[in-house]
């Protein structure tokens, strides 16, 4: 069973002006499609063809870097599209909202730590909000790594992820990564993040 590229859960221009349509189209149809195709090519003819993506991530250190990068890219972007929505933004809701306030004292304090993780990740990578043994932690990772990988320095279940590769923002924001990070708060789908929190 090959992995499939799910369609974006909204139109390319649905997150304007925060995420521009051209970037969304290229990011999904070229980058995410590329990770998906390369993941399928990497597992073809191996025992991993019948494995789930999270099973692959949980043993990724035993396999070549090409599988690591493409399995991570496949999983990470699927999360990324779904934690955003044209109806997003505002304050976190439900159990995850309570947990964020309990952990950081306020939503603003959480925003500050997550934004700092996104802005200071050098080069290409991701910022994450992770549920780890029932607690929330903020971390970041290089390239297409994520906290589901068996050799991740901070492990757990990502419930919010922000892509800070230049391909995610350069067309619209050029070198201004902090502006892109600030815009992300306007599109976060907290209902979806809350569901991930409850199920993690
Ligand atoms: Mn990306």
Coordinates of N, CA and C and ligand atoms in Angstrom, one line a residue:
X1 N 0.9 -1.2 0.0 CA 0.0 0.0 0.0 C 0.9 1.2 0.0
X2 N 0.8 2.0 -1.1 CA 1.6 3.2 -1.1 C 0.9 4.3 -0.3
X3 N 1.7 5.2 0.3 CA 1.2 6.3 1.0 C 0.6 7.3 0.0
X4 N -0.5 8.0 0.4 CA -1.1 8.9 -0.5 C -1.1 10.3 0.0
X5 N -1.0 11.2 -0.9 CA -1.0 12.7 -0.6 C -2.4 13.1 -0.5
X6 N -2.8 13.5 0.7 CA -4.2 13.9 0.9 C -4.3 15.3 0.4
X7 N -5.5 15.7 -0.2 CA -5.7 17.0 -0.7 C -5.6 18.0 0.5
X8 N -5.3 19.3 0.2 CA -5.3 20.3 1.3 C -6.8 20.4 1.8
X9 N -7.0 20.5 3.1 CA -8.4 20.6 3.6 C -9.1 21.9 3.4
X10 N -8.5 22.8 2.5 CA -9.1 24.0 2.2 C -8.5 24.5 0.9
X11 N -9.0 25.6 0.3 CA -8.4 26.1 -1.0 C -7.1 26.7 -0.8
X12 N -6.3 26.7 -1.9 CA -4.9 27.3 -1.8 C -4.9 28.7 -1.2
X13 N -6.0 29.5 -1.5 CA -6.0 30.9 -1.1 C -6.8 31.1 0.2
X14 N -7.2 30.0 0.9 CA -8.0 30.1 2.0 C -7.4 30.8 3.2
X15 N -6.0 30.7 3.3 CA -5.3 31.3 4.5 C -4.7 32.7 4.2
X16 N -5.1 33.2 3.0 CA -4.7 34.6 2.7 C -5.2 35.6 3.8
X17 N -4.5 36.6 4.1 CA -3.2 37.0 3.6 C -2.0 36.4 4.4
X18 N -2.3 35.6 5.4 CA -1.3 35.1 6.3 C -0.4 34.1 5.6
X19 N -1.0 33.2 4.8 CA -0.2 32.2 4.0 C -0.7 32.4 2.6
X20 N 0.2 32.8 1.7 CA -0.3 33.2 0.4 C -0.5 31.9 -0.5
X21 N -1.4 32.1 -1.5 CA -1.9 31.0 -2.3 C -0.8 30.3 -3.1
X22 N 0.1 31.1 -3.6 CA 1.1 30.5 -4.5 C 2.0 29.6 -3.7
X23 N 2.4 30.1 -2.5 CA 3.2 29.3 -1.6 C 2.5 28.0 -1.2
X24 N 1.2 28.1 -0.8 CA 0.4 26.9 -0.4 C 0.4 25.9 -1.5
X25 N 0.2 26.4 -2.8 CA 0.1 25.5 -3.9 C 1.4 24.7 -4.2
X26 N 2.5 25.5 -4.2 CA 3.8 24.9 -4.4 C 4.2 23.9 -3.3
X27 N 3.9 24.4 -2.0 CA 4.3 23.7 -0.8 C 3.5 22.3 -0.8
X28 N 2.2 22.3 -1.1 CA 1.5 21.1 -1.1 C 1.7 20.3 -2.3
X29 N 1.6 20.9 -3.5 CA 1.6 20.1 -4.7 C 3.0 19.7 -5.2
X30 N 4.0 20.4 -4.8 CA 5.4 20.1 -5.2 C 6.1 19.5 -4.0
X31 N 6.2 20.2 -2.9 CA 7.1 19.7 -1.8 C 6.5 18.5 -1.1
X32 N 5.2 18.6 -0.7 CA 4.6 17.5 0.0 C 4.4 16.3 -0.9
X33 N 4.1 16.6 -2.1 CA 4.0 15.5 -3.1 C 5.3 14.8 -3.3
X34 N 6.4 15.6 -3.3 CA 7.7 15.1 -3.5 C 8.1 14.1 -2.3
X35 N 7.9 14.6 -1.1 CA 8.2 13.7 0.0 C 7.4 12.4 -0.1
X36 N 6.1 12.5 -0.5 CA 5.2 11.4 -0.6 C 5.8 10.4 -1.6
X37 N 6.1 10.9 -2.8 CA 6.6 10.0 -3.9 C 8.0 9.4 -3.5
X38 N 8.8 10.2 -2.9 CA 10.1 9.7 -2.5 C 10.0 8.7 -1.3
X39 N 9.1 8.9 -0.4 CA 8.8 7.9 0.6 C 8.4 6.6 0.0
X40 N 7.5 6.6 -0.9 CA 7.0 5.4 -1.6 C 8.1 4.7 -2.3
X41 N 9.0 5.5 -3.0 CA 10.1 4.9 -3.7 C 11.1 4.2 -2.7
X42 N 11.3 4.8 -1.5 CA 12.2 4.3 -0.5 C 11.8 3.0 0.1
X43 N 10.5 2.8 0.2 CA 10.0 1.6 0.9 C 9.6 0.5 -0.1
X44 N 9.6 0.8 -1.4 CA 9.2 -0.2 -2.4 C 10.1 -1.4 -2.3
X45 N 9.5 -2.6 -2.3 CA 10.3 -3.8 -2.2 C 11.0 -4.1 -0.9
X46 N 10.6 -3.3 0.1 CA 11.2 -3.6 1.5 C 10.0 -4.1 2.4
X47 N 10.4 -4.5 3.6 CA 9.3 -5.0 4.6 C 8.5 -3.8 5.0
X48 N 8.9 -2.6 4.8 CA 8.2 -1.4 5.3 C 7.0 -1.0 4.4
X49 N 6.8 -1.7 3.3 CA 5.6 -1.4 2.4 C 4.3 -1.6 3.2
X50 N 4.3 -2.5 4.2 CA 3.0 -2.7 4.9 C 3.0 -2.0 6.3
X51 N 4.0 -1.2 6.6 CA 4.1 -0.5 7.8 C 3.3 0.8 7.8
X52 N 2.8 1.3 8.9 CA 2.2 2.6 9.0 C 3.3 3.6 9.2
X53 N 2.9 4.9 8.9 CA 3.9 5.9 8.9 C 4.5 6.1 10.3
X54 N 3.7 6.0 11.3 CA 4.2 6.2 12.7 C 5.1 5.0 13.1
X55 N 4.9 3.8 12.6 CA 5.8 2.7 12.8 C 7.1 2.9 12.1
X56 N 7.1 3.5 10.9 CA 8.3 3.8 10.2 C 9.1 4.9 11.0
X57 N 8.5 5.9 11.5 CA 9.2 6.9 12.2 C 9.8 6.4 13.5
X58 N 9.1 5.4 14.1 CA 9.6 4.9 15.4 C 10.8 4.0 15.2
X59 N 11.2 3.7 14.0 CA 12.4 2.9 13.8 C 13.3 3.5 12.7
X60 N 13.2 4.8 12.6 CA 13.8 5.5 11.4 C 15.3 5.5 11.5
X61 N 15.9 5.4 12.7 CA 17.3 5.5 12.9 C 18.0 4.2 12.3
X62 N 17.2 3.2 12.0 CA 17.8 1.9 11.5 C 17.9 2.0 10.0
X63 N 17.4 3.0 9.4 CA 17.3 3.1 7.9 C 18.1 4.3 7.3
X64 N 18.3 4.3 6.0 CA 19.1 5.4 5.4 C 18.4 6.7 5.5
X65 N 19.2 7.8 5.4 CA 18.7 9.1 5.6 C 17.6 9.5 4.6
X66 N 17.6 9.0 3.4 CA 16.6 9.3 2.5 C 15.2 8.9 3.0
X67 N 15.1 7.8 3.7 CA 13.8 7.3 4.2 C 13.4 8.3 5.4
X68 N 14.4 8.6 6.2 CA 14.2 9.5 7.3 C 13.6 10.8 6.8
X69 N 14.2 11.5 5.9 CA 13.8 12.8 5.4 C 12.4 12.8 4.8
X70 N 12.2 11.7 4.0 CA 10.9 11.7 3.3 C 9.7 11.2 4.1
X71 N 10.0 10.3 5.1 CA 8.9 9.8 6.0 C 8.6 11.0 6.9
X72 N 9.6 11.7 7.4 CA 9.3 12.9 8.2 C 8.6 14.0 7.4
X73 N 9.0 14.2 6.2 CA 8.4 15.2 5.4 C 6.9 14.9 5.1
X74 N 6.6 13.6 4.9 CA 5.3 13.2 4.6 C 4.4 13.4 5.9
X75 N 4.9 13.0 7.0 CA 4.0 13.1 8.2 C 3.9 14.6 8.7
X76 N 5.0 15.3 8.7 CA 5.0 16.7 9.2 C 4.1 17.6 8.4
X77 N 4.1 17.5 7.1 CA 3.2 18.4 6.3 C 1.7 18.0 6.5
X78 N 1.4 16.7 6.7 CA 0.0 16.4 6.9 C -0.5 17.0 8.2
X79 N 0.4 17.0 9.2 CA 0.0 17.7 10.5 C -0.2 19.2 10.2
X80 N 0.8 19.8 9.5 CA 0.8 21.2 9.3 C -0.4 21.7 8.6
X81 N -0.9 21.1 7.5 CA -2.1 21.5 6.8 C -3.3 21.5 7.8
X82 N -3.3 20.5 8.6 CA -4.5 20.3 9.5 C -4.5 21.2 10.7
X83 N -3.4 21.7 11.2 CA -3.4 22.6 12.3 C -3.7 24.0 11.9
X84 N -4.0 24.2 10.6 CA -4.3 25.5 10.1 C -5.8 25.5 9.5
X85 N -6.4 26.6 9.6 CA -7.8 26.7 9.1 C -8.1 28.2 8.8
X86 N -8.9 28.4 7.7 CA -9.3 29.8 7.5 C -10.2 30.4 8.6
X87 N -10.7 29.5 9.5 CA -11.5 29.9 10.6 C -10.7 29.9 11.9
X88 N -9.3 29.8 11.7 CA -8.5 29.6 12.9 C -8.1 30.9 13.5
X89 N -7.1 30.8 14.4 CA -6.7 32.0 15.2 C -7.3 32.0 16.6
X90 N -7.1 33.1 17.2 CA -7.6 33.3 18.6 C -6.9 32.5 19.6
X91 N -7.6 32.3 20.7 CA -6.9 31.6 21.9 C -7.2 30.1 21.8
X92 N -6.3 29.3 22.4 CA -6.6 27.8 22.4 C -7.8 27.5 23.2
X93 N -8.5 26.5 22.8 CA -9.8 26.1 23.4 C -9.7 24.7 24.1
X94 N -10.7 24.4 24.9 CA -10.9 23.1 25.5 C -9.7 22.7 26.4
X95 N -9.5 21.4 26.4 CA -8.5 20.8 27.3 C -7.1 21.3 27.0
X96 N -6.8 21.5 25.7 CA -5.4 22.0 25.4 C -5.3 23.4 25.9
X97 N -6.3 24.2 25.8 CA -6.2 25.6 26.3 C -6.0 25.6 27.7
X98 N -6.7 24.8 28.5 CA -6.4 24.7 29.9 C -5.0 24.2 30.2
X99 N -4.5 23.2 29.5 CA -3.2 22.7 29.7 C -2.1 23.7 29.4
X100 N -2.3 24.5 28.3 CA -1.3 25.5 28.0 C -1.3 26.6 29.1
X101 N -2.4 27.0 29.6 CA -2.4 28.0 30.6 C -1.8 27.5 31.9
X102 N -2.1 26.2 32.2 CA -1.5 25.6 33.4 C 0.0 25.5 33.3
X103 N 0.5 25.1 32.1 CA 2.0 24.9 31.9 C 2.7 26.2 31.8
X104 N 2.2 27.2 31.1 CA 3.0 28.4 30.8 C 2.5 29.6 31.7
X105 N 1.3 29.4 32.3 CA 0.8 30.6 33.1 C -0.2 31.4 32.3
X106 N 0.1 31.6 31.0 CA -0.7 32.3 30.1 C -0.5 31.9 28.6
X107 N -1.5 32.2 27.8 CA -1.3 31.9 26.3 C -0.2 32.7 25.8
X108 N 0.0 34.0 26.2 CA 1.1 34.8 25.7 C 2.4 34.3 26.0
X109 N 2.6 33.7 27.2 CA 3.9 33.1 27.6 C 4.2 31.9 26.7
X110 N 3.2 31.1 26.4 CA 3.4 30.0 25.5 C 3.7 30.5 24.1
X111 N 3.0 31.5 23.6 CA 3.3 32.0 22.3 C 4.7 32.5 22.2
X112 N 5.2 33.1 23.3 CA 6.6 33.6 23.3 C 7.6 32.4 23.1
X113 N 7.4 31.4 23.9 CA 8.3 30.3 23.8 C 8.3 29.5 22.5
X114 N 7.1 29.3 22.0 CA 6.9 28.6 20.7 C 7.5 29.5 19.6
X115 N 7.2 30.8 19.6 CA 7.8 31.7 18.6 C 9.3 31.7 18.6
X116 N 9.8 31.7 19.8 CA 11.3 31.7 19.9 C 11.9 30.5 19.4
X117 N 11.2 29.3 19.6 CA 11.7 28.0 19.1 C 11.7 28.1 17.6
X118 N 10.7 28.7 17.0 CA 10.5 28.8 15.5 C 11.6 29.7 14.9
X119 N 11.8 30.8 15.6 CA 12.7 31.9 15.1 C 14.2 31.5 15.2
X120 N 14.5 30.7 16.2 CA 15.9 30.4 16.5 C 16.3 29.1 15.9
X121 N 15.4 28.3 15.4 CA 15.9 27.1 14.7 C 16.7 27.4 13.5
X122 N 18.0 27.2 13.6 CA 18.9 27.6 12.5 C 18.7 26.8 11.2
X123 N 18.5 27.4 10.1 CA 18.4 26.7 8.8 C 17.0 26.1 8.7
X124 N 16.8 24.9 8.1 CA 15.5 24.3 7.9 C 15.1 23.5 9.0
X125 N 13.8 23.5 9.4 CA 13.3 22.6 10.4 C 11.9 23.0 10.8
X126 N 11.6 22.6 12.0 CA 10.2 22.7 12.5 C 10.2 23.1 14.0
X127 N 9.2 23.9 14.4 CA 8.9 24.1 15.8 C 7.7 23.3 16.2
X128 N 7.7 22.7 17.4 CA 6.7 21.8 17.8 C 6.1 22.1 19.2
X129 N 4.8 21.8 19.4 CA 4.2 21.7 20.7 C 3.9 20.2 20.8
X130 N 4.5 19.6 21.8 CA 4.5 18.1 22.0 C 3.8 17.7 23.3
X131 N 3.0 16.6 23.2 CA 2.5 16.0 24.4 C 3.4 14.9 24.8
X132 N 4.0 15.0 26.0 CA 5.0 14.0 26.4 C 4.7 13.5 27.8
X133 N 4.3 12.3 27.9 CA 3.9 11.7 29.2 C 2.9 12.6 29.9
X134 N 1.9 13.0 29.1 CA 0.8 13.8 29.7 C 1.1 15.3 29.9
X135 N 2.4 15.7 29.7 CA 2.8 17.1 29.8 C 3.0 17.8 28.4
X136 N 2.9 19.1 28.4 CA 3.2 19.8 27.2 C 4.6 20.4 27.2
X137 N 5.3 20.2 26.1 CA 6.7 20.8 25.9 C 6.8 21.4 24.5
X138 N 7.6 22.5 24.4 CA 7.9 23.1 23.2 C 9.3 22.7 22.8
X139 N 9.5 22.3 21.5 CA 10.8 22.0 21.1 C 10.9 22.3 19.6
X140 N 12.1 22.1 19.0 CA 12.2 22.3 17.5 C 13.2 21.2 17.0
X141 N 13.1 21.0 15.7 CA 14.0 19.9 15.2 C 14.5 20.4 13.8
X142 N 15.7 19.8 13.4 CA 16.2 20.2 12.1 C 15.6 19.4 10.9
X143 N 15.7 19.9 9.8 CA 15.3 19.2 8.5 C 13.9 18.7 8.6
X144 N 13.6 17.4 8.3 CA 12.2 16.9 8.5 C 12.1 16.0 9.7
X145 N 13.0 16.1 10.6 CA 12.9 15.3 11.9 C 11.7 15.7 12.6
X146 N 11.2 14.8 13.5 CA 10.1 15.1 14.4 C 10.2 14.3 15.7
X147 N 9.4 14.7 16.7 CA 9.5 14.0 18.0 C 9.0 12.5 18.0
X148 N 8.4 12.1 16.9 CA 8.0 10.7 16.8 C 9.2 9.7 16.4
X149 N 10.3 10.3 16.0 CA 11.5 9.5 15.6 C 12.1 8.9 16.8
X150 N 12.6 7.7 16.6 CA 13.1 6.9 17.8 C 14.4 7.6 18.4
X151 N 15.1 8.3 17.6 CA 16.3 8.9 18.1 C 16.1 10.5 18.3
X152 N 14.9 10.9 18.4 CA 14.7 12.4 18.6 C 15.1 12.7 20.0
X153 N 15.8 13.9 20.2 CA 16.2 14.3 21.5 C 15.1 14.6 22.5
X154 N 14.0 15.1 21.9 CA 12.7 15.3 22.7 C 11.7 14.5 22.0
X155 N 11.2 13.5 22.7 CA 10.2 12.6 22.1 C 8.8 12.9 22.7
X156 N 7.8 12.5 21.9 CA 6.4 12.7 22.3 C 5.5 12.8 21.0
X157 N 4.3 13.2 21.2 CA 3.3 13.3 20.1 C 3.2 14.8 19.8
X158 N 3.6 15.2 18.6 CA 3.4 16.6 18.2 C 1.9 16.9 18.0
X159 N 1.4 18.0 18.6 CA 0.0 18.4 18.4 C -0.1 19.7 17.7
X160 N 1.1 20.4 17.5 CA 1.1 21.6 16.7 C 2.5 21.7 16.1
X161 N 2.6 22.0 14.8 CA 3.9 22.1 14.2 C 3.9 23.3 13.2
X162 N 5.1 23.9 13.2 CA 5.3 25.1 12.3 C 6.5 24.8 11.4
X163 N 6.3 24.8 10.1 CA 7.4 24.5 9.2 C 8.2 25.8 9.0
X164 N 9.5 25.8 9.3 CA 10.3 27.0 9.2 C 11.3 26.9 8.1
X165 N 11.1 25.9 7.2 CA 11.9 25.9 5.9 C 11.6 27.2 5.1
X166 N 12.6 27.7 4.4 CA 12.4 28.9 3.6 C 11.3 28.7 2.6
X167 N 11.1 27.4 2.1 CA 10.1 27.2 1.1 C 8.7 27.4 1.6
X168 N 8.5 27.5 2.9 CA 7.2 27.7 3.6 C 6.9 29.2 3.6
X169 N 7.9 30.1 3.4 CA 7.5 31.5 3.6 C 8.3 32.5 2.6
X170 N 9.3 32.0 1.9 CA 10.1 33.0 1.2 C 9.4 33.8 0.1
X171 N 8.5 33.2 -0.6 CA 7.8 34.0 -1.7 C 7.1 35.2 -1.2
X172 N 6.5 35.1 0.0 CA 5.7 36.2 0.5 C 6.5 37.0 1.6
X173 N 7.3 36.3 2.4 CA 7.9 37.0 3.5 C 9.4 37.2 3.3
X174 N 10.0 36.7 2.2 CA 11.4 36.7 1.9 C 12.2 36.2 3.2
X175 N 13.1 37.1 3.7 CA 13.9 36.7 4.8 C 13.3 36.9 6.1
X176 N 12.0 37.4 6.1 CA 11.4 37.8 7.4 C 10.7 36.7 8.1
X177 N 11.5 35.7 8.6 CA 10.8 34.6 9.3 C 10.0 35.0 10.5
X178 N 10.4 36.0 11.2 CA 9.6 36.4 12.4 C 8.2 36.9 12.0
X179 N 8.1 37.5 10.8 CA 6.7 38.0 10.4 C 5.8 36.8 10.0
X180 N 6.5 35.8 9.4 CA 5.7 34.5 9.1 C 5.3 33.8 10.4
X181 N 6.2 33.7 11.3 CA 5.9 33.1 12.6 C 4.7 33.8 13.3
X182 N 4.7 35.2 13.2 CA 3.7 36.0 13.8 C 2.3 35.7 13.1
X183 N 2.4 35.6 11.8 CA 1.2 35.3 11.0 C 0.5 34.0 11.3
X184 N 1.3 33.0 11.7 CA 0.8 31.6 11.9 C -0.3 31.7 13.0
X185 N -0.1 32.5 14.0 CA -1.1 32.6 15.1 C -2.5 32.9 14.6
X186 N -2.6 33.6 13.5 CA -3.9 34.0 12.9 C -4.7 32.8 12.3
X187 N -4.0 31.7 12.0 CA -4.6 30.6 11.3 C -4.7 29.3 12.0
X188 N -4.2 29.2 13.3 CA -4.1 27.9 14.0 C -5.6 27.4 14.3
X189 N -5.8 26.2 13.9 CA -7.1 25.5 14.2 C -7.0 24.8 15.5
X190 N -7.4 25.6 16.6 CA -7.3 25.1 17.9 C -8.2 23.9 18.2
X191 N -9.3 23.9 17.5 CA -10.2 22.7 17.7 C -9.5 21.4 17.3
X192 N -8.8 21.5 16.2 CA -8.0 20.3 15.8 C -6.9 20.0 16.7
X193 N -6.2 21.0 17.2 CA -5.1 20.8 18.1 C -5.6 20.2 19.4
X194 N -6.8 20.6 19.8 CA -7.4 20.1 21.0 C -7.8 18.6 20.9
X195 N -8.3 18.2 19.7 CA -8.6 16.8 19.4 C -7.3 16.0 19.5
X196 N -6.2 16.5 18.9 CA -4.9 15.8 19.0 C -4.4 15.6 20.4
X197 N -4.6 16.7 21.2 CA -4.2 16.7 22.6 C -4.9 15.6 23.4
X198 N -6.3 15.5 23.1 CA -7.1 14.6 23.9 C -6.7 13.1 23.5
X199 N -6.4 12.9 22.2 CA -6.1 11.6 21.8 C -4.7 11.1 21.9
X200 N -3.8 12.0 22.3 CA -2.3 11.7 22.4 C -2.0 10.9 23.6
Ligands
LIG1 MN1 7.6 22.3 4.0

